[in-house]
Amino acid sequence: MDFKGLVLAAGEGSRLRPFTFSRPKHLIPLLGKPMIQYVIDHLINSGVRDIGVVVGYFGDLIREVLGDGSRFGSRLTYITQEKRFGIAHAIHLAIEQGFVDKSFVVYLGDNILSSGIRKHLDVFIERGSDVYILLSRVKDPSRFGVAVLKDDRIVRLAEKPREFISDLAIVGVYFFRDPDLVEKAFKTLKPSWRGEYEITELIQWFIDNDYRVDYDIVSGWWKDVGTYEGLLEVLYLLLDNIGERIEGEISGESVGRVVVEKGAVVEGRVYGPAYIGREVVIGRNTSIEHFVSLEQGAKVLSGSISRSLILDNAIVDIDGLRLIDSVIGSNAVIRSSRELRGDVRLVLSDYSQIYL
């Protein structure tokens, strides 16, 4: 397919601090692979294999993890956005530096669509659109760019409106036919009140100048992973779609849809849906309840865990306690006194240590 992909992964992820003090949010693992890999997989599955990755904050780590893309069956080119001036500016850089020279799709590196983008790419090509965007109905449109429709056409876009004008949020996937037109539009933009060149204003130029701007309302779920709540929500949705796969060692009990990767040792009880990563150890006095992901090398020696994400090499030893709705960073340690009982909710950054 004569098409290019552009993945944006330059942001600092300030709403996911303290995790993003030590890594870009795009590398937070979910079910054994970094968040950004879901985006790259969606592009590859759509036939888009020539992919640019716009990096900035901790860009060297993203390069190290993804490499040249050959192990995914793709070719990755890195574009550095030293100053983060918004989505439209990142697209402009990719065009200016010569990577984008034909029709292309932009996919934000912290967005995940349950159904991928293949069918939308096909529709974009079939319709001959100049711009094609995806929309999703949301409860709190003030957090997103939104689209206003009239007679089934987009008439206005607005970035994070303070007053309600529409509940149709703009999903972080955008298709463009002609990069020269995109550059022409970009040159008319000025930074917004946020100091950014807004993608909504870029696309509004196409609307105002009578180009064909089409849309579709996505079926299935879509998540913009910008907060802890969003991180856990997308984890639950991903887990809700797994099937059972056992490759590790289970001497305890496994019930329901559970993935146990190679090298994992399960001596306690696991109730699916749950993901048990490579080299994970689950002790005999441990209960892993529904909607838990234990990433590579994590160790849960005692206690119970429910609806939580435990990142690589963390240690949880909380006999008598139940960890719920929590995110525990890489190499963090949680231990508790045996006298404690009840539920506890924690958000711990990488290498933290807490003794209860």
CSV table of C-alpha atoms in Angstrom, one decimal:
chain,number,residue,atom,x,y,z
A,1,MET,CA,0.0,0.0,0.0
A,2,ASP,CA,1.4,3.4,-1.1
A,3,PHE,CA,0.6,5.0,2.3
A,4,LYS,CA,2.6,6.3,5.3
A,5,GLY,CA,1.9,6.2,9.0
A,6,LEU,CA,2.9,8.8,11.6
A,7,VAL,CA,2.8,7.9,15.3
A,8,LEU,CA,3.1,10.9,17.7
A,9,ALA,CA,4.9,10.1,20.9
A,10,ALA,CA,6.7,13.3,21.9
A,11,GLY,CA,4.6,14.4,24.9
A,12,GLU,CA,5.7,14.4,28.5
A,13,GLY,CA,2.6,12.7,29.9
A,14,SER,CA,2.3,15.2,32.8
A,15,ARG,CA,-1.0,13.7,34.0
A,16,LEU,CA,0.7,10.3,34.5
A,17,ARG,CA,3.4,11.6,36.8
A,18,PRO,CA,5.3,10.3,38.8
A,19,PHE,CA,5.6,7.4,36.3
A,20,THR,CA,6.5,9.6,33.5
A,21,PHE,CA,9.4,11.1,35.4
A,22,SER,CA,11.4,8.0,34.4
A,23,ARG,CA,9.8,6.9,31.1
A,24,PRO,CA,7.5,8.2,28.4
A,25,LYS,CA,3.9,7.1,28.9
A,26,HIS,CA,4.0,5.4,25.5
A,27,LEU,CA,6.3,2.7,27.0
A,28,ILE,CA,4.1,1.8,29.9
A,29,PRO,CA,3.4,-2.0,29.4
A,30,LEU,CA,-0.1,-3.4,29.0
A,31,LEU,CA,-0.4,-7.2,28.8
A,32,GLY,CA,3.3,-7.6,28.0
A,33,LYS,CA,3.9,-4.9,25.4
A,34,PRO,CA,4.3,-1.2,25.5
A,35,MET,CA,1.3,1.0,24.8
A,36,ILE,CA,2.7,2.4,21.6
A,37,GLN,CA,3.1,-1.1,20.2
A,38,TYR,CA,-0.7,-1.5,20.0
A,39,VAL,CA,-0.7,1.6,17.7
A,40,ILE,CA,2.1,0.3,15.5
A,41,ASP,CA,0.4,-3.1,15.3
A,42,HIS,CA,-2.8,-1.5,14.1
A,43,LEU,CA,-0.9,0.4,11.4
A,44,ILE,CA,0.9,-2.8,10.3
A,45,ASN,CA,-2.3,-4.8,10.3
A,46,SER,CA,-3.8,-2.1,8.0
A,47,GLY,CA,-1.0,-2.6,5.5
A,48,VAL,CA,0.9,0.5,6.6
A,49,ARG,CA,4.5,-0.5,7.2
A,50,ASP,CA,6.5,2.7,6.5
A,51,ILE,CA,6.0,4.5,9.8
A,52,GLY,CA,7.4,7.7,11.2
A,53,VAL,CA,7.6,8.1,15.0
A,54,VAL,CA,7.7,11.6,16.4
A,55,VAL,CA,9.7,11.6,19.6
A,56,GLY,CA,10.8,14.2,22.1
A,57,TYR,CA,10.5,13.5,25.8
A,58,PHE,CA,12.7,10.4,26.5
A,59,GLY,CA,12.8,9.8,22.8
A,60,ASP,CA,16.0,7.8,23.2
A,61,LEU,CA,14.1,5.2,25.2
A,62,ILE,CA,11.4,4.8,22.6
A,63,ARG,CA,14.1,4.4,19.9
A,64,GLU,CA,15.8,1.7,22.1
A,65,VAL,CA,12.6,-0.3,22.7
A,66,LEU,CA,11.2,-0.1,19.1
A,67,GLY,CA,14.5,-0.1,17.1
A,68,ASP,CA,14.2,0.1,13.4
A,69,GLY,CA,10.9,-1.8,13.3
A,70,SER,CA,12.2,-4.8,11.5
A,71,ARG,CA,11.1,-7.2,14.2
A,72,PHE,CA,7.5,-6.0,13.7
A,73,GLY,CA,7.8,-6.3,9.9
A,74,SER,CA,7.9,-2.5,9.4
A,75,ARG,CA,10.3,0.3,8.8
A,76,LEU,CA,10.5,3.0,11.5
A,77,THR,CA,11.8,6.5,10.9
A,78,TYR,CA,12.3,8.8,13.9
A,79,ILE,CA,11.4,12.6,13.8
A,80,THR,CA,12.5,14.7,16.8
A,81,GLN,CA,10.1,17.3,18.0
A,82,GLU,CA,12.4,19.2,20.4
A,83,LYS,CA,9.7,21.7,21.5
A,84,ARG,CA,6.3,20.3,21.8
A,85,PHE,CA,4.1,22.7,20.0
A,86,GLY,CA,1.1,20.4,19.4
A,87,ILE,CA,-0.1,17.8,17.0
A,88,ALA,CA,-0.3,20.0,13.9
A,89,HIS,CA,3.3,21.1,14.5
A,90,ALA,CA,4.4,17.5,14.8
A,91,ILE,CA,2.8,16.7,11.4
A,92,HIS,CA,4.4,19.8,9.9
A,93,LEU,CA,7.8,18.6,11.0
A,94,ALA,CA,7.3,15.2,9.4
A,95,ILE,CA,6.4,16.8,6.1
A,96,GLU,CA,9.1,19.5,6.3
A,97,GLN,CA,11.8,16.8,7.0
A,98,GLY,CA,10.7,14.8,4.0
A,99,PHE,CA,9.2,11.8,5.7
A,100,VAL,CA,5.6,12.4,4.7
A,101,ASP,CA,5.5,12.8,1.0
A,102,LYS,CA,2.2,11.0,0.1
A,103,SER,CA,-1.2,10.2,1.7
A,104,PHE,CA,-0.8,9.4,5.3
A,105,VAL,CA,-2.5,8.5,8.6
A,106,VAL,CA,-1.6,10.1,11.9
A,107,TYR,CA,-2.2,7.9,15.0
A,108,LEU,CA,-1.5,9.3,18.5
A,109,GLY,CA,0.7,7.0,20.4
A,110,ASP,CA,-1.4,7.1,23.6
A,111,ASN,CA,-4.7,6.2,21.9
A,112,ILE,CA,-6.0,2.7,21.5
A,113,LEU,CA,-9.0,1.6,19.4
A,114,SER,CA,-10.5,-1.8,20.0
A,115,SER,CA,-11.2,-2.5,16.3
A,116,GLY,CA,-8.0,-1.0,14.9
A,117,ILE,CA,-8.1,1.2,11.8
A,118,ARG,CA,-8.1,-1.1,8.8
A,119,LYS,CA,-11.7,-0.5,7.8
A,120,HIS,CA,-11.4,3.3,8.3
A,121,LEU,CA,-8.3,3.4,6.0
A,122,ASP,CA,-10.3,1.5,3.4
A,123,VAL,CA,-13.2,4.0,3.7
A,124,PHE,CA,-10.9,6.9,3.4
A,125,ILE,CA,-9.5,5.6,0.2
A,126,GLU,CA,-12.9,4.6,-1.3
A,127,ARG,CA,-14.4,8.0,-0.6
A,128,GLY,CA,-11.5,10.0,-1.9
A,129,SER,CA,-11.6,12.3,1.1
A,130,ASP,CA,-9.1,15.1,1.6
A,131,VAL,CA,-9.3,14.6,5.4
A,132,TYR,CA,-11.0,11.8,7.2
A,133,ILE,CA,-11.4,11.7,11.0
A,134,LEU,CA,-13.0,9.4,13.6
A,135,LEU,CA,-15.4,10.5,16.3
A,136,SER,CA,-16.7,8.9,19.5
A,137,ARG,CA,-19.4,10.0,21.9
A,138,VAL,CA,-18.1,10.9,25.3
A,139,LYS,CA,-19.5,11.9,28.7
A,140,ASP,CA,-17.0,14.8,29.3
A,141,PRO,CA,-16.3,16.5,25.9
A,142,SER,CA,-14.4,19.3,27.7
A,143,ARG,CA,-11.4,17.0,27.8
A,144,PHE,CA,-11.2,16.6,24.1
A,145,GLY,CA,-11.4,18.2,20.7
A,146,VAL,CA,-15.0,17.9,19.5
A,147,ALA,CA,-16.8,18.1,16.2
A,148,VAL,CA,-20.1,19.9,15.5
A,149,LEU,CA,-22.3,18.3,12.9
A,150,LYS,CA,-25.1,19.8,10.7
A,151,ASP,CA,-26.9,17.7,8.1
A,152,ASP,CA,-24.4,14.9,8.5
A,153,ARG,CA,-21.5,17.2,7.7
A,154,ILE,CA,-18.8,18.6,10.0
A,155,VAL,CA,-19.2,22.3,10.2
A,156,ARG,CA,-17.0,23.2,13.2
A,157,LEU,CA,-14.2,21.8,15.3
A,158,ALA,CA,-13.2,23.1,18.7
A,159,GLU,CA,-10.3,22.1,21.1
A,160,LYS,CA,-11.5,21.3,24.7
A,161,PRO,CA,-14.5,23.6,24.7
A,162,ARG,CA,-15.4,25.2,28.0
A,163,GLU,CA,-19.1,25.2,27.2
A,164,PHE,CA,-21.0,22.3,25.7
A,165,ILE,CA,-21.3,22.3,21.9
A,166,SER,CA,-21.1,18.6,21.1
A,167,ASP,CA,-20.5,15.2,22.7
A,168,LEU,CA,-18.6,13.9,19.7
A,169,ALA,CA,-14.9,13.7,20.6
A,170,ILE,CA,-12.3,13.6,17.9
A,171,VAL,CA,-10.4,10.3,18.2
A,172,GLY,CA,-6.6,10.5,17.9
A,173,VAL,CA,-6.5,9.1,14.3
A,174,TYR,CA,-6.5,11.4,11.3
A,175,PHE,CA,-6.2,10.6,7.6
A,176,PHE,CA,-4.8,13.1,5.0
A,177,ARG,CA,-4.7,12.8,1.2
A,178,ASP,CA,-2.2,15.5,0.2
A,179,PRO,CA,0.7,16.6,2.5
A,180,ASP,CA,1.1,19.8,0.4
A,181,LEU,CA,-2.4,20.9,1.3
A,182,VAL,CA,-1.6,20.1,5.0
A,183,GLU,CA,1.4,22.4,4.8
A,184,LYS,CA,-0.7,25.1,3.2
A,185,ALA,CA,-3.1,24.9,6.0
A,186,PHE,CA,-0.4,24.8,8.7
A,187,LYS,CA,1.1,28.1,7.4
A,188,THR,CA,-2.2,29.8,8.3
A,189,LEU,CA,-2.1,28.7,11.9
A,190,LYS,CA,-1.1,30.6,15.0
A,191,PRO,CA,-0.5,29.1,18.5
A,192,SER,CA,-3.6,28.7,20.6
A,193,TRP,CA,-4.0,29.8,24.2
A,194,ARG,CA,-2.2,26.6,25.1
A,195,GLY,CA,0.8,27.6,23.0
A,196,GLU,CA,0.1,24.8,20.5
A,197,TYR,CA,-0.7,24.5,16.9
A,198,GLU,CA,-4.0,22.7,17.2
A,199,ILE,CA,-5.0,19.8,15.0
A,200,THR,CA,-8.6,21.1,15.2
A,201,GLU,CA,-7.7,24.4,13.6
A,202,LEU,CA,-5.7,22.6,10.9
A,203,ILE,CA,-8.7,20.5,9.9
A,204,GLN,CA,-11.0,23.5,10.2
A,205,TRP,CA,-9.0,25.2,7.4
A,206,PHE,CA,-10.0,22.3,5.1
A,207,ILE,CA,-13.7,22.7,6.2
A,208,ASP,CA,-13.7,26.5,5.6
A,209,ASN,CA,-12.0,26.1,2.2
A,210,ASP,CA,-14.6,23.6,1.0
A,211,TYR,CA,-12.4,20.5,0.9
A,212,ARG,CA,-13.9,17.1,1.5
A,213,VAL,CA,-13.7,16.4,5.2
A,214,ASP,CA,-15.4,13.1,6.1
A,215,TYR,CA,-15.9,11.3,9.3
A,216,ASP,CA,-17.1,8.1,10.9
A,217,ILE,CA,-18.3,7.4,14.5
A,218,VAL,CA,-16.3,4.5,15.8
A,219,SER,CA,-17.9,1.3,17.0
A,220,GLY,CA,-16.4,-0.5,19.9
A,221,TRP,CA,-14.3,1.3,22.5
A,222,TRP,CA,-11.7,4.0,22.2
A,223,LYS,CA,-9.4,5.2,25.0
A,224,ASP,CA,-7.1,8.2,25.2
A,225,VAL,CA,-4.7,7.1,27.9
A,226,GLY,CA,-3.7,10.3,29.7
A,227,THR,CA,-4.5,9.6,33.3
A,228,TYR,CA,-4.3,6.8,35.9
A,229,GLU,CA,-8.0,6.2,35.5
A,230,GLY,CA,-7.6,6.0,31.7
A,231,LEU,CA,-4.7,3.6,32.1
A,232,LEU,CA,-6.7,1.2,34.3
A,233,GLU,CA,-9.8,1.5,32.0
A,234,VAL,CA,-7.9,0.5,28.9
A,235,LEU,CA,-6.3,-2.4,30.9
A,236,TYR,CA,-9.7,-3.7,31.8
A,237,LEU,CA,-10.9,-3.4,28.2
A,238,LEU,CA,-7.9,-5.2,26.9
A,239,LEU,CA,-8.3,-8.0,29.5
A,240,ASP,CA,-11.9,-8.3,28.7
A,241,ASN,CA,-10.9,-9.5,25.2
A,242,ILE,CA,-8.2,-12.1,26.0
A,243,GLY,CA,-8.5,-15.8,25.6
A,244,GLU,CA,-7.0,-18.5,27.8
A,245,ARG,CA,-3.4,-19.3,27.1
A,246,ILE,CA,-1.1,-21.2,29.5
A,247,GLU,CA,2.6,-21.5,28.7
A,248,GLY,CA,4.0,-21.1,32.2
A,249,GLU,CA,3.9,-23.4,35.2
A,250,ILE,CA,0.8,-23.7,37.4
A,251,SER,CA,0.8,-25.7,40.6
A,252,GLY,CA,-2.0,-23.6,42.2
A,253,GLU,CA,-5.3,-22.8,40.7
A,254,SER,CA,-6.3,-21.0,37.5
A,255,VAL,CA,-10.0,-20.2,36.8
A,256,GLY,CA,-11.4,-18.4,33.8
A,257,ARG,CA,-9.6,-16.6,31.0
A,258,VAL,CA,-6.0,-16.4,32.1
A,259,VAL,CA,-2.8,-15.8,30.1
A,260,VAL,CA,0.3,-17.2,31.8
A,261,GLU,CA,3.4,-16.5,29.8
A,262,LYS,CA,6.6,-18.7,29.5
A,263,GLY,CA,8.7,-18.7,32.6
A,264,ALA,CA,5.9,-17.7,35.0
A,265,VAL,CA,5.3,-19.7,38.1
A,266,VAL,CA,1.9,-19.8,39.7
A,267,GLU,CA,1.5,-21.4,43.1
A,268,GLY,CA,-1.4,-19.4,44.3
A,269,ARG,CA,-4.9,-18.7,42.8
A,270,VAL,CA,-5.6,-16.7,39.7
A,271,TYR,CA,-9.1,-15.7,38.6
A,272,GLY,CA,-9.5,-14.4,35.1
A,273,PRO,CA,-9.5,-12.3,33.1
A,274,ALA,CA,-5.9,-11.8,34.1
A,275,TYR,CA,-2.5,-11.6,32.5
A,276,ILE,CA,0.6,-13.2,34.1
A,277,GLY,CA,3.8,-12.0,32.3
A,278,ARG,CA,7.1,-13.7,31.7
A,279,GLU,CA,9.1,-14.7,34.7
A,280,VAL,CA,6.3,-13.6,37.1
A,281,VAL,CA,6.2,-15.4,40.5
A,282,ILE,CA,2.9,-15.8,42.3
A,283,GLY,CA,3.3,-17.2,45.8
A,284,ARG,CA,1.3,-19.9,47.5
A,285,ASN,CA,-0.6,-17.5,49.9
A,286,THR,CA,-1.7,-15.2,47.0
A,287,SER,CA,-4.9,-14.6,45.2
A,288,ILE,CA,-4.9,-12.7,41.9
A,289,GLU,CA,-8.5,-11.7,41.2
A,290,HIS,CA,-10.2,-10.4,38.1
A,291,PHE,CA,-8.7,-7.7,35.8
A,292,VAL,CA,-5.1,-7.8,37.0
A,293,SER,CA,-2.0,-7.6,34.8
A,294,LEU,CA,1.3,-8.6,36.3
A,295,GLU,CA,4.1,-7.5,33.9
A,296,GLN,CA,7.4,-9.2,33.3
A,297,GLY,CA,9.3,-10.3,36.4
A,298,ALA,CA,6.8,-9.1,39.0
A,299,LYS,CA,6.6,-11.1,42.2
A,300,VAL,CA,3.5,-11.4,44.3
A,301,LEU,CA,4.4,-13.3,47.5
A,302,SER,CA,1.3,-12.9,49.6
A,303,GLY,CA,-2.0,-11.0,49.8
A,304,SER,CA,-4.7,-10.4,47.1
A,305,ILE,CA,-4.8,-8.1,44.1
A,306,SER,CA,-7.8,-7.0,42.1
A,307,ARG,CA,-8.3,-4.5,39.1
A,308,SER,CA,-4.7,-3.4,39.1
A,309,LEU,CA,-1.6,-3.0,37.0
A,310,ILE,CA,1.7,-4.2,38.5
A,311,LEU,CA,4.7,-3.3,36.4
A,312,ASP,CA,7.9,-5.2,35.7
A,313,ASN,CA,10.0,-6.5,38.6
A,314,ALA,CA,7.7,-5.0,41.3
A,315,ILE,CA,7.4,-7.0,44.5
A,316,VAL,CA,4.1,-7.2,46.4
A,317,ASP,CA,4.2,-9.0,49.8
A,318,ILE,CA,1.0,-7.9,51.7
A,319,ASP,CA,-0.3,-10.8,53.7
A,320,GLY,CA,-3.9,-10.0,54.9
A,321,LEU,CA,-4.3,-7.0,52.6
A,322,ARG,CA,-6.1,-6.7,49.3
A,323,LEU,CA,-4.7,-4.3,46.7
A,324,ILE,CA,-7.4,-2.8,44.5
A,325,ASP,CA,-7.6,-0.3,41.6
A,326,SER,CA,-3.8,0.3,41.9
A,327,VAL,CA,-0.9,1.0,39.6
A,328,ILE,CA,2.5,-0.1,40.9
A,329,GLY,CA,5.7,1.0,39.2
A,330,SER,CA,8.6,-1.0,38.0
A,331,ASN,CA,10.9,-2.3,40.7
A,332,ALA,CA,8.7,-0.9,43.4
A,333,VAL,CA,8.4,-2.8,46.7
A,334,ILE,CA,5.3,-3.1,48.9
A,335,ARG,CA,5.4,-5.0,52.2
A,336,SER,CA,3.0,-5.0,55.1
A,337,SER,CA,2.7,-6.1,58.7
A,338,ARG,CA,0.8,-9.3,59.2
A,339,GLU,CA,-1.6,-7.5,61.6
A,340,LEU,CA,-3.1,-5.4,58.9
A,341,ARG,CA,-6.4,-6.4,57.1
A,342,GLY,CA,-8.7,-4.8,54.5
A,343,ASP,CA,-8.4,-3.1,51.1
A,344,VAL,CA,-5.8,-0.6,50.0
A,345,ARG,CA,-5.4,1.5,46.9
A,346,LEU,CA,-2.0,2.7,45.8
A,347,VAL,CA,-0.3,4.5,43.0
A,348,LEU,CA,3.5,4.0,43.2
A,349,SER,CA,6.2,5.3,40.9
A,350,ASP,CA,9.2,3.2,39.8
A,351,TYR,CA,11.6,2.1,42.5
A,352,SER,CA,9.3,3.2,45.3
A,353,GLN,CA,9.3,1.3,48.6
A,354,ILE,CA,6.4,1.3,51.0
A,355,TYR,CA,6.0,-0.6,54.3
A,356,LEU,CA,2.5,-0.8,55.8
